[in-house]
Amino acid sequence: MAINQDLFHYPEAAKELFIRTEDITFRDGTRVSAEEIWEFLTKEAPVRFPHAFDNGRYNRNRISGDIALPYSLKDEYLSLTFNDRMLKAKQKGIPVAFVQGGQCVDPYYAAGAIALRPASVNQWAACQREGVTFTQAQVLREDDKERASQSISFEVCNTAGYEYIQEGSLPVDMIAPYSCLRCSDVSYSLEAHRHGKRQDVKLFLGDFPMADQKNKEWAVEYFAENIKRLIRSIDELTGRETTEEDLRKEIILHNEGRRLSREIAELWWAPDTPPTNGKDRRAILQMGGMEVHGDPEASLCVLREGKRFIEERVRKGVKGHGLIDKPARIFLCGSCVFPSDYRIEEGGGVIVGTDNHWSNISTLVEETGDPYYNLAKATLSYPYEQNVYERAKWTAEQIRKSRADGVLFMYNWGCNTQSAMARMLCDEIKKLVNVPTLIIEHEFQASQSEQLLNRVSAFVEML
Amino acid sequence: MTLQSVELIRKRVAERPAELAEARTNGQKVVGWQGYNLPEELIYALGLIPVRIGAGGDDRLVEIGARYISTKNCVYVRETVGLFAENKDPIVQNTDFLAFDATCLQTYRTAEILEYYFNKEVVVLGVPRNFYWPEAQVYFTKEVEHFTGRLEELSGARLDHDKLAETIELYNRIRGAIVEIYEYQAERERLISWEETYDIIHAGYVLDRKEYLRMLEGTLRELQEAQGRPAPEEEDEARIFISGSVIPPGDKKLIHIINAVGGRIVGDDLWSGLIPYLDVHIGENTVEGVALAYINRTPHGALPYLELETDKRIKRLKELVKNYKAHGVIYHTLRYCDPYSFKAKETKDVLAAEGIPLLEIHTEYSGSDYEAIRTRIEAFVEMLKIRNFETLRN
């Protein structure tokens, strides 16, 4: 029986403007033109990845629809070519490492590896399955997750890619996350790989010390040593020797991404009605982490061009696609959580910022001096990883800057550390900025339950 | 029949809160602590009174604690928060400040919550996850020195070398006595049960340490005198070893069920049981010596170790199962206790390769799963008995 899907199509009318935009240059020096991207998005991708073009209300990842925003299309292109690009890199002998979300990836790239966070690993796996509908993709993803639950625990939230790397098909070479406090599951799931089928996968833990870590010289030195060992470990895979200069250069490159994201955020936050919808805000700001596409140079290309478009829109007073005038502004807290931007926007709200995937992006690394020490110092300074008072103080500052009217704290089922923090952080934020807060538990799926969406909508309405 | 010394220990535990209150009136400070890599010796050597805090088995306190932490945290930390929220527990009431380590990240968060909501002064000791690296040992040593410095500030005393040496000697003797009592509890003669031994260990969480050592030595004397007593008629057909998540004072559900269905517990490697007393080899009577001894013990499950073949925790588990002649392992996991839940399947596979059966019991402190657990354990005990019978027959 055929299933009728409401699929998104890029309108031909948008082509002319888009193909005049810039090429994307990749880390290996190759390029793709805007015209080639357009061809891919309008002809090849809808056939190979119909799930990504699902335009249903329950698909929180559905294509933005802001066709006049080239970076939005380019971000889709980079997401949908994940499998193609990773396999190409693998053929060239580039190792792939699984990392934690919300951490910097400078050392991995300095050593010549590709660093992928959990969401990127999931995206890679999703792109391996061609011709499936959104619903089929959801069911298959649930099956994948079930395999990890069987092998690790049904209470696992972050599986460190176990279902794909050990039980499935992704040729990841190394599991090497930092053990930040943001997520404890990733460390235990990393350990679970030791009893998996693939004993050739290298395991490494970047031991992120805790308890006032950024103010303790010995903690910074210890973490710097972790970064050194991480790089040596990748060097064993590549057969090359990474130098201090390689790391310094990579820091400078990644700092550019971090700076651009900060500047774009300031621009985006300024108008009463933001210049893009929530999905496109998230897409461009997360690019500053330089890991979302598995290719920092490609992310940087899109980021540079994206900044110009945001500047222009703000200057001209262009309103974000699908937004009402002066929407209720929501700041989102918590790890690995994405409420449906579209449903929030239907209700008259918009997500204006997050603490996760922003704490690391908004922390610049000193470019002169010992790069290991500098990187360690910056990483241990991530506001998200500090005690409740410091994290709340920084979050309150972001709330003020983004002019948010309310705070939504979400955590995934099974996430011990963020759930433990939720009430305490919200209570402290209320003291500092006196905005309403809502805490919601969330199931990690691309489709979202009506129950969850109702609660978020009611919160938006109240604001 | 319960030993007289065990009766006395239980009596002294009941009397202890009043003593703590009196000591505080006389100017002494009481430090409530929780963790695995936190060296209690340092607290004691500074003239502070250490009490290990945390309890289990009370669903009401779990519910109270969840209002501050969350329902996605293990019941042990929720109950710990509940104890402070309610503030009726006489030990908790008598703590002047708290000391936690960052071994288990939920415990670490608990420390933050106790500080935030209940205005407790908390000293936190960082613990490295790559604990077996030389650099990690340097880091931990500095953390322990820093921790000691904070304790000195709070106590107003300086750590004295002779006092530390004397304390280490005292604690070494306590550890030695506990290990010796554990050997007795596993004997065929059943002069003392595992449950009594477990109570003795928990008594050590609160009693004055010098008095505690005297009592342990009293128990050992009594056990030595009772040797030669005829063994009970009942056979040891289902000797069970308990592994996994913490079973703190007050959490008796699993223990009652095992006994009720005819199993006999003969050993454990629990955080709240024997394991903290094993492998503490303090080379030098210094802060560094203490730090290195603690970090080189059998690691806690919350510290990831990336090579299965050389994992000291697994190795120790196998040795203990063998030493106490256990027929099977009940692997106890608390809901949302990720450090141990995530290892259940692996541990089962590892022990299966040695011919040791393992049953995982995943539970919390409510009584609603009592009968379901009872059915599973009864079947496991029955299976062990049949296996033993068939082994003997063949």
mmCIF file of N, CA and C in Angstrom, chain B residues 180-188 190-195 197 223 239 264-268 324:
data_model
loop_
_atom_site.group_PDB
_atom_site.id
_atom_site.type_symbol
_atom_site.label_atom_id
_atom_site.label_comp_id
_atom_site.label_asym_id
_atom_site.label_seq_id
_atom_site.Cartn_x
_atom_site.Cartn_y
_atom_site.Cartn_z
ATOM 1 N N GLU B 180 38.955 -10.065 58.079
ATOM 2 C CA GLU B 180 38.998 -11.324 58.826
ATOM 3 C C GLU B 180 37.575 -11.794 59.182
ATOM 4 N N ILE B 181 36.741 -10.863 59.598
ATOM 5 C CA ILE B 181 35.355 -11.233 59.947
ATOM 6 C C ILE B 181 34.633 -11.757 58.699
ATOM 7 N N TYR B 182 34.949 -11.168 57.549
ATOM 8 C CA TYR B 182 34.329 -11.631 56.309
ATOM 9 C C TYR B 182 34.664 -13.088 56.021
ATOM 10 N N GLU B 183 35.862 -13.490 56.386
ATOM 11 C CA GLU B 183 36.240 -14.893 56.168
ATOM 12 C C GLU B 183 35.347 -15.803 57.017
ATOM 13 N N TYR B 184 35.086 -15.374 58.243
ATOM 14 C CA TYR B 184 34.243 -16.187 59.137
ATOM 15 C C TYR B 184 32.819 -16.309 58.597
ATOM 16 N N GLN B 185 32.273 -15.187 58.085
ATOM 17 C CA GLN B 185 30.871 -15.240 57.672
ATOM 18 C C GLN B 185 30.636 -16.218 56.523
ATOM 19 N N ALA B 186 31.693 -16.502 55.771
ATOM 20 C CA ALA B 186 31.526 -17.399 54.623
ATOM 21 C C ALA B 186 31.747 -18.863 54.980
ATOM 22 N N GLU B 187 32.160 -19.103 56.243
ATOM 23 C CA GLU B 187 32.469 -20.479 56.648
ATOM 24 C C GLU B 187 31.215 -21.334 56.763
ATOM 25 N N ARG B 188 31.407 -22.601 56.605
ATOM 26 C CA ARG B 188 30.311 -23.568 56.698
ATOM 27 C C ARG B 188 29.629 -23.515 58.080
ATOM 28 N N ARG B 190 28.836 -21.145 60.026
ATOM 29 C CA ARG B 190 27.884 -20.022 60.196
ATOM 30 C C ARG B 190 27.944 -19.415 61.604
ATOM 31 N N LEU B 191 29.157 -19.139 62.071
ATOM 32 C CA LEU B 191 29.294 -18.509 63.388
ATOM 33 C C LEU B 191 28.767 -17.082 63.355
ATOM 34 N N ILE B 192 28.839 -16.489 62.205
ATOM 35 C CA ILE B 192 28.301 -15.147 62.009
ATOM 36 C C ILE B 192 27.765 -15.094 60.572
ATOM 37 N N SER B 193 26.684 -14.388 60.404
ATOM 38 C CA SER B 193 26.085 -14.347 59.059
ATOM 39 C C SER B 193 26.614 -13.149 58.269
ATOM 40 N N TRP B 194 26.388 -13.198 56.963
ATOM 41 C CA TRP B 194 26.762 -12.047 56.133
ATOM 42 C C TRP B 194 25.952 -10.818 56.567
ATOM 43 N N GLU B 195 24.684 -11.037 56.912
ATOM 44 C CA GLU B 195 23.818 -9.915 57.300
ATOM 45 C C GLU B 195 24.367 -9.227 58.552
ATOM 46 N N THR B 197 27.506 -9.296 59.518
ATOM 47 C CA THR B 197 28.756 -8.655 59.105
ATOM 48 C C THR B 197 28.461 -7.325 58.430
ATOM 49 N N LEU B 223 34.486 -14.971 67.873
ATOM 50 C CA LEU B 223 34.438 -15.931 66.764
ATOM 51 C C LEU B 223 35.496 -17.025 66.943
ATOM 52 N N ARG B 239 24.937 -20.777 47.724
ATOM 53 C CA ARG B 239 25.792 -19.711 48.267
ATOM 54 C C ARG B 239 25.829 -18.572 47.246
ATOM 55 N N ARG B 264 21.856 -18.328 50.658
ATOM 56 C CA ARG B 264 22.747 -17.835 51.722
ATOM 57 C C ARG B 264 23.760 -16.882 51.094
ATOM 58 N N ILE B 265 23.756 -15.646 51.565
ATOM 59 C CA ILE B 265 24.728 -14.677 51.046
ATOM 60 C C ILE B 265 26.071 -14.953 51.718
ATOM 61 N N VAL B 266 27.108 -15.055 50.901
ATOM 62 C CA VAL B 266 28.426 -15.368 51.464
ATOM 63 C C VAL B 266 29.495 -14.329 51.096
ATOM 64 N N GLY B 267 29.105 -13.291 50.401
ATOM 65 C CA GLY B 267 30.114 -12.288 50.060
ATOM 66 C C GLY B 267 29.547 -11.216 49.162
ATOM 67 N N ASP B 268 30.332 -10.164 48.979
ATOM 68 C CA ASP B 268 29.895 -9.065 48.117
ATOM 69 C C ASP B 268 31.118 -8.284 47.654
ATOM 70 N N TYR B 324 35.012 -16.983 48.326
ATOM 71 C CA TYR B 324 33.881 -17.252 49.223
ATOM 72 C C TYR B 324 33.040 -18.435 48.757
#
